[in-house]
CSV table of C-alpha atoms and ligand atoms in Angstrom, one decimal:
chain,number,residue,atom,x,y,z
A,150,MET,CA,22.4,23.5,-6.8
A,151,THR,CA,22.6,20.1,-8.4
A,152,THR,CA,20.2,20.2,-11.3
A,153,LEU,CA,18.0,17.4,-12.3
A,154,ASN,CA,19.7,17.3,-15.7
A,155,ASP,CA,23.1,16.8,-14.1
A,156,PHE,CA,21.7,14.2,-11.8
A,157,SER,CA,19.8,12.3,-14.4
A,158,ARG,CA,22.8,11.9,-16.7
A,159,CYS,CA,24.6,10.0,-14.0
A,160,VAL,CA,22.0,7.3,-13.8
A,161,ALA,CA,22.8,4.1,-15.7
A,162,GLN,CA,20.9,3.6,-18.9
A,163,TYR,CA,20.2,7.4,-19.1
A,164,ASP,CA,18.7,8.1,-22.5
A,165,PRO,CA,16.3,11.1,-22.6
A,166,HIS,CA,14.8,9.8,-25.9
A,167,ALA,CA,14.0,6.2,-24.7
A,168,LEU,CA,14.4,6.1,-21.0
A,169,PRO,CA,13.7,2.7,-19.5
A,170,VAL,CA,11.0,2.7,-16.9
A,171,SER,CA,13.3,1.4,-14.2
A,172,ALA,CA,15.8,4.2,-14.8
A,173,ALA,CA,13.0,6.8,-14.6
A,174,GLN,CA,11.8,5.2,-11.3
A,175,ALA,CA,15.4,5.3,-9.9
A,176,ILE,CA,15.8,9.0,-10.8
A,177,VAL,CA,12.4,10.0,-9.3
A,178,ARG,CA,13.1,8.0,-6.1
A,179,GLN,CA,16.2,10.1,-5.5
A,180,TRP,CA,14.2,13.4,-5.6
A,181,ALA,CA,11.3,12.3,-3.4
A,182,THR,CA,12.1,13.8,0.0
A,183,PRO,CA,9.6,13.0,2.8
A,184,VAL,CA,7.7,16.0,4.3
A,185,ALA,CA,9.3,16.8,7.6
A,186,ALA,CA,6.3,18.0,9.6
A,187,ILE,CA,4.7,15.7,12.1
A,188,GLU,CA,1.4,15.8,13.9
A,189,ARG,CA,-0.1,13.9,16.9
A,190,VAL,CA,-3.5,12.4,16.1
A,191,ALA,CA,-6.0,10.4,18.1
A,192,LEU,CA,-5.9,6.7,17.3
A,193,ARG,CA,-8.9,6.5,15.0
A,194,ASP,CA,-7.6,9.4,13.0
A,195,ALA,CA,-4.4,7.5,12.3
A,196,LEU,CA,-6.1,5.2,9.8
A,197,ASP,CA,-4.3,5.4,6.4
A,198,ARG,CA,-1.8,7.9,7.8
A,199,VAL,CA,1.9,7.3,7.8
A,200,LEU,CA,3.6,6.6,11.2
A,201,ALA,CA,6.4,9.2,11.8
A,202,ALA,CA,8.2,7.1,14.4
A,203,ASP,CA,8.6,3.5,15.5
A,204,ILE,CA,6.0,2.3,18.0
A,205,VAL,CA,7.8,0.5,20.8
A,206,SER,CA,5.6,-1.8,22.9
A,207,PRO,CA,5.3,-0.4,26.4
A,208,ILE,CA,3.9,-3.7,27.7
A,209,ASP,CA,3.8,-7.4,27.1
A,210,VAL,CA,0.8,-8.5,25.1
A,211,PRO,CA,-0.7,-10.6,26.5
A,212,ALA,CA,0.3,-9.3,29.8
A,213,HIS,CA,0.1,-12.7,31.5
A,214,ASP,CA,0.3,-16.4,30.6
A,215,ASN,CA,-3.3,-17.4,29.8
A,216,SER,CA,-5.4,-20.2,28.6
A,217,ALA,CA,-6.0,-20.7,24.9
A,218,MET,CA,-9.0,-22.9,25.5
A,219,ASP,CA,-12.0,-23.6,27.7
A,220,GLY,CA,-10.8,-26.5,29.8
A,221,TYR,CA,-8.7,-27.3,32.9
A,222,ALA,CA,-5.3,-26.0,33.8
A,223,PHE,CA,-2.8,-28.2,35.7
A,224,ASN,CA,0.9,-28.8,36.1
A,225,ARG,CA,2.6,-31.0,33.5
A,226,ALA,CA,4.0,-33.3,36.1
A,227,ALA,CA,0.5,-34.9,36.2
A,228,LEU,CA,0.9,-36.2,32.7
A,229,ALA,CA,3.7,-38.6,33.8
A,230,SER,CA,1.7,-39.7,36.9
A,231,GLY,CA,-1.3,-41.0,34.9
A,232,GLU,CA,-2.6,-44.5,35.9
A,233,ARG,CA,-2.6,-47.2,33.3
A,234,SER,CA,-6.0,-48.2,32.2
A,235,GLY,CA,-5.9,-50.8,29.5
A,236,THR,CA,-3.3,-49.5,27.0
A,237,ALA,CA,-3.8,-45.8,27.7
A,238,SER,CA,-2.6,-43.8,30.7
A,239,VAL,CA,-5.4,-41.9,32.4
A,240,VAL,CA,-4.9,-38.8,34.5
A,241,GLU,CA,-7.3,-38.0,37.3
A,242,LEU,CA,-7.4,-34.6,38.9
A,243,THR,CA,-9.7,-32.8,41.3
A,244,VAL,CA,-11.0,-29.4,40.5
A,245,ALA,CA,-9.7,-26.8,43.0
A,246,GLY,CA,-11.5,-23.8,41.7
A,247,LYS,CA,-12.1,-21.8,38.6
A,248,ALA,CA,-10.6,-18.8,36.7
A,249,LEU,CA,-12.5,-16.7,34.1
A,250,ALA,CA,-11.1,-14.0,31.8
A,251,GLY,CA,-10.7,-11.1,34.1
A,252,HIS,CA,-11.2,-13.2,37.3
A,253,PRO,CA,-8.0,-15.0,38.1
A,254,PHE,CA,-7.7,-18.0,40.6
A,255,ALA,CA,-5.6,-16.8,43.5
A,256,GLY,CA,-4.9,-20.1,45.4
A,257,ARG,CA,-2.2,-22.7,45.0
A,258,VAL,CA,-2.7,-25.8,42.9
A,259,ALA,CA,-1.4,-29.2,44.1
A,260,ALA,CA,0.0,-31.9,41.8
A,261,ASN,CA,-3.2,-33.8,41.8
A,262,GLN,CA,-5.4,-30.8,41.3
A,263,CYS,CA,-6.6,-28.6,38.4
A,264,VAL,CA,-8.5,-25.4,37.9
A,265,ARG,CA,-11.4,-24.9,35.6
A,266,VAL,CA,-10.3,-22.2,33.1
A,267,MET,CA,-12.0,-20.3,30.3
A,268,THR,CA,-10.3,-18.9,27.3
A,269,GLY,CA,-8.2,-15.9,28.2
A,270,ALA,CA,-8.2,-16.6,31.9
A,271,CYS,CA,-4.8,-16.1,33.6
A,272,MET,CA,-2.9,-19.3,34.1
A,273,PRO,CA,-3.1,-20.1,37.8
A,274,ASP,CA,0.3,-20.3,39.7
A,275,ASP,CA,1.8,-23.8,39.4
A,276,CYS,CA,-0.1,-24.6,36.2
A,277,ASP,CA,1.4,-24.7,32.7
A,278,THR,CA,-0.8,-27.0,30.6
A,279,VAL,CA,-4.5,-26.9,29.7
A,280,VAL,CA,-6.6,-29.9,28.7
A,281,PRO,CA,-9.6,-28.7,26.5
A,282,GLN,CA,-12.9,-29.6,28.0
A,283,GLU,CA,-13.9,-31.8,25.0
A,284,LEU,CA,-11.1,-34.2,26.0
A,285,VAL,CA,-12.3,-34.5,29.6
A,286,GLU,CA,-14.7,-36.9,31.4
A,287,ARG,CA,-16.5,-35.3,34.3
A,288,ASP,CA,-19.3,-37.2,35.8
A,289,SER,CA,-21.5,-34.2,36.3
A,290,ALA,CA,-20.9,-30.4,36.3
A,291,ASP,CA,-20.4,-30.3,40.1
A,292,SER,CA,-18.4,-33.5,40.3
A,293,ILE,CA,-14.9,-32.6,41.6
A,294,ALA,CA,-13.0,-35.2,39.7
A,295,ILE,CA,-12.0,-35.1,36.0
A,296,ARG,CA,-10.3,-37.7,33.9
A,297,PHE,CA,-8.5,-37.6,30.5
A,298,ALA,CA,-6.1,-39.6,28.5
A,299,ALA,CA,-2.5,-38.5,29.1
A,300,ASN,CA,-1.4,-39.1,25.5
A,301,ALA,CA,-4.1,-36.6,24.2
A,302,LEU,CA,-1.8,-33.6,24.8
A,303,THR,CA,1.7,-32.5,25.4
A,304,ALA,CA,3.2,-30.6,28.3
A,305,GLY,CA,2.6,-26.9,28.0
A,306,ALA,CA,-0.3,-27.3,25.5
A,307,ASN,CA,-2.9,-24.6,25.1
A,308,ARG,CA,-1.1,-22.0,27.1
A,309,ARG,CA,-0.5,-18.6,25.6
A,310,ARG,CA,2.7,-17.0,26.9
A,311,ALA,CA,2.9,-13.5,28.2
A,312,GLY,CA,4.5,-11.3,25.4
A,313,GLU,CA,3.8,-13.9,22.8
A,314,ASP,CA,1.9,-11.4,20.6
A,315,LEU,CA,4.2,-8.4,21.4
A,316,ALA,CA,7.1,-8.2,23.8
A,317,ARG,CA,7.7,-5.1,25.9
A,318,GLY,CA,10.5,-3.0,24.4
A,319,HIS,CA,10.2,-4.4,20.9
A,320,VAL,CA,9.2,-2.4,17.9
A,321,ALA,CA,5.6,-3.2,17.2
A,322,LEU,CA,5.2,-1.0,14.1
A,323,ARG,CA,7.9,0.7,12.1
A,324,ALA,CA,8.0,4.4,11.1
A,325,GLY,CA,6.8,4.6,7.5
A,326,ARG,CA,4.0,2.2,8.0
A,327,ILE,CA,0.7,3.2,6.5
A,328,VAL,CA,-1.7,2.4,9.4
A,329,ARG,CA,-4.3,-0.3,8.6
A,330,ALA,CA,-7.3,-1.5,10.5
A,331,SER,CA,-5.3,-4.3,12.2
A,332,ASP,CA,-2.8,-1.7,13.3
A,333,LEU,CA,-5.4,0.4,15.1
A,334,GLY,CA,-6.4,-2.7,17.1
A,335,LEU,CA,-2.8,-3.5,17.8
A,336,LEU,CA,-2.0,0.0,19.0
A,337,ALA,CA,-5.1,-0.2,21.2
A,338,SER,CA,-3.9,-3.5,22.6
A,339,LEU,CA,-0.7,-1.6,23.7
A,340,GLY,CA,-2.8,1.0,25.4
A,341,ILE,CA,-1.7,3.7,22.9
A,342,GLY,CA,-4.4,6.3,22.2
A,343,GLU,CA,-2.4,8.8,20.2
A,344,VAL,CA,0.3,8.5,17.6
A,345,SER,CA,2.7,10.7,15.6
A,346,VAL,CA,2.1,10.8,11.9
A,347,ARG,CA,3.5,12.8,9.0
A,348,ARG,CA,1.5,15.7,7.9
A,349,ARG,CA,-0.5,14.8,4.8
A,350,LEU,CA,1.2,15.4,1.5
A,351,ARG,CA,-0.4,18.2,-0.6
A,352,VAL,CA,-0.8,17.6,-4.3
A,353,ALA,CA,-2.0,20.3,-6.7
A,354,PHE,CA,-3.1,19.3,-10.2
A,355,PHE,CA,-4.5,20.9,-13.3
A,356,SER,CA,-5.3,19.9,-16.9
A,357,THR,CA,-4.0,21.8,-19.9
A,358,GLY,CA,-5.6,22.1,-23.3
A,359,ASP,CA,-7.8,24.6,-25.3
A,360,GLU,CA,-10.0,21.7,-26.3
A,361,LEU,CA,-10.9,20.8,-22.7
A,362,ARG,CA,-14.3,21.6,-21.3
A,363,SER,CA,-15.3,21.3,-17.7
A,364,LEU,CA,-18.4,19.5,-16.6
A,365,GLY,CA,-21.6,21.6,-17.1
A,366,GLU,CA,-20.1,23.4,-20.2
A,367,PRO,CA,-21.5,22.5,-23.6
A,368,LEU,CA,-19.3,20.4,-25.9
A,369,ASP,CA,-18.6,22.4,-29.1
A,370,ALA,CA,-17.0,20.9,-32.2
A,371,GLY,CA,-13.6,19.4,-31.4
A,372,SER,CA,-13.8,19.8,-27.7
A,373,VAL,CA,-13.8,17.0,-25.1
A,374,TYR,CA,-14.7,16.9,-21.4
A,375,ASP,CA,-11.7,17.0,-19.1
A,376,SER,CA,-11.5,13.6,-17.6
A,377,ASN,CA,-8.0,13.5,-16.3
A,378,ARG,CA,-8.7,15.8,-13.4
A,379,TYR,CA,-11.2,13.3,-12.1
A,380,THR,CA,-9.0,10.2,-12.6
A,381,LEU,CA,-6.2,12.1,-10.9
A,382,PHE,CA,-8.5,13.1,-8.0
A,383,GLY,CA,-9.5,9.5,-7.5
A,384,MET,CA,-6.0,8.1,-7.7
A,385,LEU,CA,-4.7,10.7,-5.3
A,386,ARG,CA,-7.6,10.2,-2.8
A,387,ARG,CA,-6.8,6.5,-2.7
A,388,LEU,CA,-3.3,7.5,-1.5
A,389,ASN,CA,-4.8,9.7,1.3
A,390,VAL,CA,-3.1,12.9,0.2
A,391,ASP,CA,-4.6,16.3,0.3
A,392,THR,CA,-5.7,17.4,-3.2
A,393,LEU,CA,-5.9,20.9,-4.7
A,394,ASP,CA,-7.7,21.0,-8.0
A,395,LEU,CA,-6.7,24.0,-10.1
A,396,GLY,CA,-9.0,23.3,-13.0
A,397,VAL,CA,-8.3,23.6,-16.7
A,398,VAL,CA,-5.5,25.9,-17.9
A,399,ARG,CA,-5.5,27.1,-21.5
A,400,ASP,CA,-2.6,26.5,-23.8
A,401,GLU,CA,-1.2,30.0,-23.2
A,402,PRO,CA,2.2,30.5,-21.7
A,403,ALA,CA,1.2,33.2,-19.3
A,404,ALA,CA,-1.8,31.2,-17.9
A,405,LEU,CA,0.4,28.1,-17.5
A,406,GLU,CA,3.1,30.0,-15.8
A,407,ALA,CA,0.7,31.6,-13.3
A,408,ALA,CA,-0.9,28.2,-12.6
A,409,LEU,CA,2.5,26.5,-12.0
A,410,HIS,CA,3.7,29.2,-9.6
A,411,SER,CA,0.4,29.2,-7.6
A,412,ALA,CA,0.5,25.4,-7.5
A,413,ALA,CA,4.1,25.4,-6.2
A,414,ALA,CA,3.1,28.0,-3.6
A,415,ASN,CA,0.4,25.8,-2.2
A,416,ALA,CA,1.5,22.2,-2.6
A,417,ASP,CA,4.4,19.8,-2.2
A,418,VAL,CA,3.8,18.2,-5.6
A,419,VAL,CA,2.4,19.5,-8.8
A,420,LEU,CA,0.8,17.2,-11.4
A,421,THR,CA,-0.3,18.4,-14.8
A,422,SER,CA,-1.6,16.5,-17.8
A,423,GLY,CA,-1.2,17.3,-21.5
A,424,GLY,CA,1.1,19.6,-23.3
A,425,VAL,CA,4.4,17.7,-22.8
A,426,SER,CA,4.8,16.2,-26.2
A,427,VAL,CA,6.2,18.1,-29.2
A,428,GLY,CA,3.0,19.6,-30.6
A,429,GLU,CA,2.6,23.3,-31.5
A,430,ALA,CA,0.5,24.0,-28.4
A,431,ASP,CA,2.7,22.1,-26.0
A,432,PHE,CA,3.9,25.1,-24.1
A,433,THR,CA,4.6,23.3,-20.9
A,434,LYS,CA,7.9,22.3,-22.2
A,435,GLN,CA,9.1,25.7,-23.4
A,436,LEU,CA,8.0,27.3,-20.3
A,437,LEU,CA,9.5,24.9,-17.8
A,438,GLN,CA,12.8,25.0,-19.6
A,439,THR,CA,13.0,28.7,-18.6
A,440,PHE,CA,11.9,28.7,-15.0
A,441,GLY,CA,11.9,25.1,-13.7
A,442,ASP,CA,14.6,22.5,-13.3
A,443,VAL,CA,12.9,19.9,-15.5
A,444,ALA,CA,14.0,16.9,-17.5
A,445,PHE,CA,11.8,16.0,-20.4
A,446,TRP,CA,11.8,12.3,-21.1
A,447,SER,CA,10.6,10.1,-23.7
A,448,LEU,CA,10.0,7.0,-21.6
A,449,ALA,CA,10.5,3.6,-23.2
A,450,MET,CA,7.0,2.8,-22.1
A,451,ARG,CA,3.6,2.4,-23.6
A,452,PRO,CA,1.3,4.1,-23.0
A,453,GLY,CA,2.9,7.1,-21.4
A,454,ARG,CA,5.8,8.0,-23.6
A,455,PRO,CA,6.2,11.8,-23.0
A,456,LEU,CA,6.8,12.7,-19.4
A,457,ALA,CA,8.3,15.8,-17.7
A,458,PHE,CA,9.8,15.5,-14.3
A,459,GLY,CA,11.5,18.0,-12.1
A,460,ARG,CA,11.0,20.9,-9.7
A,461,VAL,CA,9.1,24.2,-10.0
A,462,TRP,CA,9.2,27.2,-7.7
A,463,SER,CA,6.5,29.6,-6.5
A,464,GLY,CA,8.8,32.5,-7.3
A,465,ALA,CA,9.6,34.0,-10.7
A,466,GLN,CA,13.1,32.5,-10.9
A,467,PRO,CA,14.3,28.9,-10.4
A,468,GLY,CA,15.3,28.5,-6.7
A,469,GLU,CA,13.1,31.4,-5.7
A,470,GLY,CA,10.2,30.8,-3.2
A,471,ARG,CA,8.8,27.4,-2.4
A,472,PRO,CA,9.8,24.4,-4.4
A,473,ALA,CA,7.5,21.6,-5.5
A,474,LEU,CA,8.2,18.4,-7.2
A,475,PHE,CA,6.7,18.4,-10.7
A,476,PHE,CA,5.3,15.7,-12.9
A,477,GLY,CA,4.0,16.7,-16.4
A,478,LEU,CA,2.0,13.7,-17.4
A,479,PRO,CA,0.9,13.0,-20.9
A,480,GLY,CA,-2.6,14.1,-22.0
A,481,ASN,CA,-4.0,10.8,-23.1
A,482,PRO,CA,-6.3,9.5,-20.3
A,483,VAL,CA,-4.9,5.9,-20.1
A,484,ALA,CA,-1.3,7.3,-20.3
A,485,VAL,CA,-2.1,9.5,-17.3
A,486,MET,CA,-3.1,6.5,-15.2
A,487,VAL,CA,-0.2,4.3,-16.3
A,488,THR,CA,2.4,7.0,-15.6
A,489,PHE,CA,0.7,7.7,-12.3
A,490,TYR,CA,0.9,4.2,-11.1
A,491,GLN,CA,4.4,3.4,-12.6
A,492,ILE,CA,6.2,6.6,-11.9
A,493,VAL,CA,4.3,9.0,-9.7
A,494,ARG,CA,2.7,6.7,-7.0
A,495,GLU,CA,6.0,5.6,-5.5
A,496,ALA,CA,7.3,9.2,-5.3
A,497,LEU,CA,4.2,10.3,-3.5
A,498,LEU,CA,4.4,7.5,-1.0
A,499,LEU,CA,8.0,8.3,-0.3
A,500,MET,CA,7.3,12.0,0.1
A,501,ALA,CA,4.4,11.2,2.4
A,502,GLY,CA,7.0,9.4,4.6
A,503,ALA,CA,5.9,5.9,3.8
A,504,THR,CA,8.0,2.9,3.0
A,505,PRO,CA,6.5,1.7,-0.3
A,506,ARG,CA,6.6,-1.9,-1.3
A,507,PRO,CA,6.7,-3.0,-4.9
A,508,LEU,CA,3.3,-3.7,-6.4
A,509,PRO,CA,2.6,-7.4,-6.3
A,510,VAL,CA,3.0,-9.1,-9.7
A,511,ILE,CA,1.5,-12.5,-10.4
A,512,HIS,CA,1.7,-14.8,-13.4
A,513,ALA,CA,-1.1,-15.6,-15.7
A,514,THR,CA,-1.6,-17.4,-19.0
A,515,SER,CA,-2.6,-15.1,-21.8
A,516,ARG,CA,-5.7,-16.3,-23.6
A,517,ALA,CA,-4.8,-14.2,-26.7
A,518,ALA,CA,-1.7,-13.3,-28.7
A,519,LEU,CA,-0.3,-9.9,-27.7
A,520,GLY,CA,1.6,-7.6,-30.0
A,521,LYS,CA,4.6,-6.2,-28.2
A,522,ARG,CA,7.7,-4.4,-29.3
A,523,ALA,CA,11.0,-5.2,-27.6
A,524,GLY,CA,12.8,-2.2,-26.2
A,525,ARG,CA,9.9,-0.7,-24.2
A,526,THR,CA,7.8,-1.7,-21.2
A,527,GLU,CA,4.1,-2.0,-22.0
A,528,PHE,CA,1.1,-2.0,-19.7
A,529,GLN,CA,-1.7,-3.4,-21.6
A,530,ARG,CA,-5.2,-3.6,-20.0
A,531,GLY,CA,-6.5,-7.1,-19.2
A,532,VAL,CA,-9.3,-9.0,-17.6
A,533,ALA,CA,-7.9,-11.7,-15.3
A,534,GLU,CA,-9.7,-14.6,-13.7
A,535,GLN,CA,-8.8,-17.6,-11.7
A,536,ASP,CA,-9.8,-21.1,-12.9
A,537,ALA,CA,-11.0,-23.9,-10.6
A,538,HIS,CA,-7.4,-25.0,-10.1
A,539,GLY,CA,-6.3,-21.6,-8.9
A,540,HIS,CA,-4.4,-20.7,-12.2
A,541,TRP,CA,-4.8,-17.1,-13.5
A,542,HIS,CA,-5.7,-16.5,-17.1
A,543,VAL,CA,-5.8,-13.0,-18.7
A,544,THR,CA,-7.6,-11.7,-21.8
A,545,PRO,CA,-6.6,-8.3,-23.1
A,546,THR,CA,-9.4,-5.7,-23.4
A,547,GLY,CA,-10.3,-4.8,-27.0
A,548,SER,CA,-8.6,-1.5,-27.7
A,549,GLN,CA,-5.2,-0.8,-26.3
A,550,SER,CA,-5.2,2.8,-27.6
A,551,SER,CA,-4.0,5.2,-24.9
A,552,GLY,CA,-7.0,7.4,-25.5
A,553,VAL,CA,-9.6,4.7,-24.7
A,554,LEU,CA,-10.3,5.2,-21.0
A,555,SER,CA,-13.1,2.6,-21.1
A,556,SER,CA,-10.3,0.0,-21.4
A,557,MET,CA,-9.2,0.9,-17.8
A,558,SER,CA,-12.8,0.6,-16.5
A,559,GLU,CA,-13.3,-2.7,-18.2
A,560,ALA,CA,-9.9,-4.2,-17.1
A,561,ASN,CA,-9.1,-5.5,-13.7
A,562,CYS,CA,-5.3,-5.7,-14.2
A,563,PHE,CA,-2.3,-4.4,-16.1
A,564,ILE,CA,-0.6,-6.9,-18.3
A,565,ALA,CA,3.0,-5.8,-17.6
A,566,LEU,CA,5.2,-6.7,-20.6
A,567,GLY,CA,8.9,-6.2,-19.8
A,568,HIS,CA,11.4,-4.0,-21.6
A,569,ASP,CA,13.0,-6.9,-23.5
A,570,GLU,CA,10.0,-9.0,-24.3
A,571,GLY,CA,8.6,-9.3,-27.8
A,572,ASP,CA,5.3,-10.6,-29.1
A,573,ILE,CA,3.4,-13.0,-26.8
A,574,ALA,CA,1.7,-16.1,-28.3
A,575,ALA,CA,-1.7,-17.2,-26.9
A,576,GLY,CA,-1.0,-19.7,-24.0
A,577,GLU,CA,2.3,-18.0,-22.9
A,578,ARG,CA,2.8,-16.8,-19.4
A,579,VAL,CA,2.7,-13.1,-18.7
A,580,SER,CA,3.0,-10.9,-15.6
A,581,ILE,CA,-0.1,-9.1,-14.3
A,582,MET,CA,-0.7,-6.4,-11.7
A,583,LEU,CA,-4.2,-6.6,-10.3
A,584,PHE,CA,-6.0,-3.4,-9.7
A,585,ASP,CA,-7.6,-4.5,-6.5
A,586,GLY,CA,-6.1,-2.4,-3.7
A,587,LEU,CA,-4.3,-0.3,-6.3
A,588,ILE,CA,-7.0,1.7,-8.1
B,128,LIG,P1,-1.6,16.5,-25.5
B,128,LIG,O1,-0.5,15.7,-24.9
B,128,LIG,O2,-1.9,17.7,-24.7
B,128,LIG,O3,-1.4,16.7,-26.9
B,128,LIG,O4,-2.9,15.6,-25.3
B,128,LIG,C1,-3.0,14.3,-25.9
B,128,LIG,C2,-4.4,13.8,-26.1
B,128,LIG,O5,-5.1,13.7,-24.8
B,128,LIG,C3,-5.3,14.8,-26.9
B,128,LIG,O6,-6.2,14.1,-27.7
B,128,LIG,C4,-6.1,15.5,-25.8
B,128,LIG,O7,-7.3,16.0,-26.2
B,128,LIG,C5,-6.3,14.5,-24.8
B,128,LIG,N1,-6.4,15.1,-23.4
B,128,LIG,C6,-5.5,15.9,-22.9
B,128,LIG,N2,-5.8,16.3,-21.7
B,128,LIG,C7,-7.0,15.7,-21.4
B,128,LIG,C8,-7.9,15.7,-20.3
B,128,LIG,N3,-7.7,16.4,-19.3
B,128,LIG,N4,-9.0,15.0,-20.4
B,128,LIG,C9,-9.3,14.2,-21.5
B,128,LIG,N5,-8.5,14.2,-22.6
B,128,LIG,C10,-7.4,14.9,-22.6
B,129,LIG,MG1,-2.8,19.5,-25.2
């Protein structure tokens, strides 16, 4: 068995004491294997699920050439035959019939004729161009002659071609796609009522710490309410994974070990918070070194320095029973969120079978000076807004301490300061990652 330690050491820039974020992401990516199981679901139930196979279009959409406008369909040859009237050439045609969406015109159309067409109606045979009704003179609604200026449109105008939206036999959606609202409509337009999706990823999580109290319990001296489980629940739900909340586990090796085994037995991924630094009550580390395959990292990142990553098993020995990927997140509430988005999120998407795209980064001008140490990536919390010219500006939230969760609620973006960057002066450009769509 290749162990995580062997593997990690082969990654460029590997340094367990100050591991660059990009190196940690690269290691994690390699260990995130997609769940294999696939299920068939009805179209509506596919929303936010991950497609397990390419969707190949069984038909052309639209199925026929059709009109893009309300107007009159005719053959392009008529454009050249227009009579000169003053400086403009005027085309005159007689109306041979009409076609509505769902009610095609079945007859032939001669060179001097046209067919009244409504948007979406099949193009009659012999016709390839549509003149919109706004450009047409028609003496009265039942007059059979129409006139329009030939130079008002080009041959082939206002015709939608069969297969222009999706061509039969082409891949309409790729495996790994997380199904969105537009995709539901697109699948329906192909006549597809059921799709294959990956089974949902199962993620178990618990908090560690003797000081943690659950909601409803009184707060005695030195204790705090457990907030991490709620943040984790929210972040996981947004990714549409199944969650298994295992509560608070005390800083006792036996309790921790039992919780880890049970989490591995029931989930694909186990997330914990707290207990991964070097304090006296940080048992997660000692414990996992004996029965997991876990690398402990000190990430060159702030917040979120201590992080454990690896595998745990449901059985008593490494390699025994069911394996699960393990992330031991730091205890500080902001660090939990930052490590989740920067390290865990992509792994969960990959394991769910999705093809994750990098988070969009935009540039903004900092309204304040930002303290930043070169040699680590920082994710400060900021409030970004766009000015009247469309430029983004960002102001850091007051406290940047990793224990101050209100900074995350106040902020609408991370200010992402790269590994090599130093202090930022007010007015300098920085990269930001907006929370919209992420959190
Ligand atoms: P630790 O890494 O376990 O030493 O935790 C670091 C800090 O985060 C301590 O101040 C903990 O009290 C706090 N902390 C740990 N877990 C949680 C949690 N689940 N909810 C709120 N605060 C926590
Ligand atoms: Mg602790």
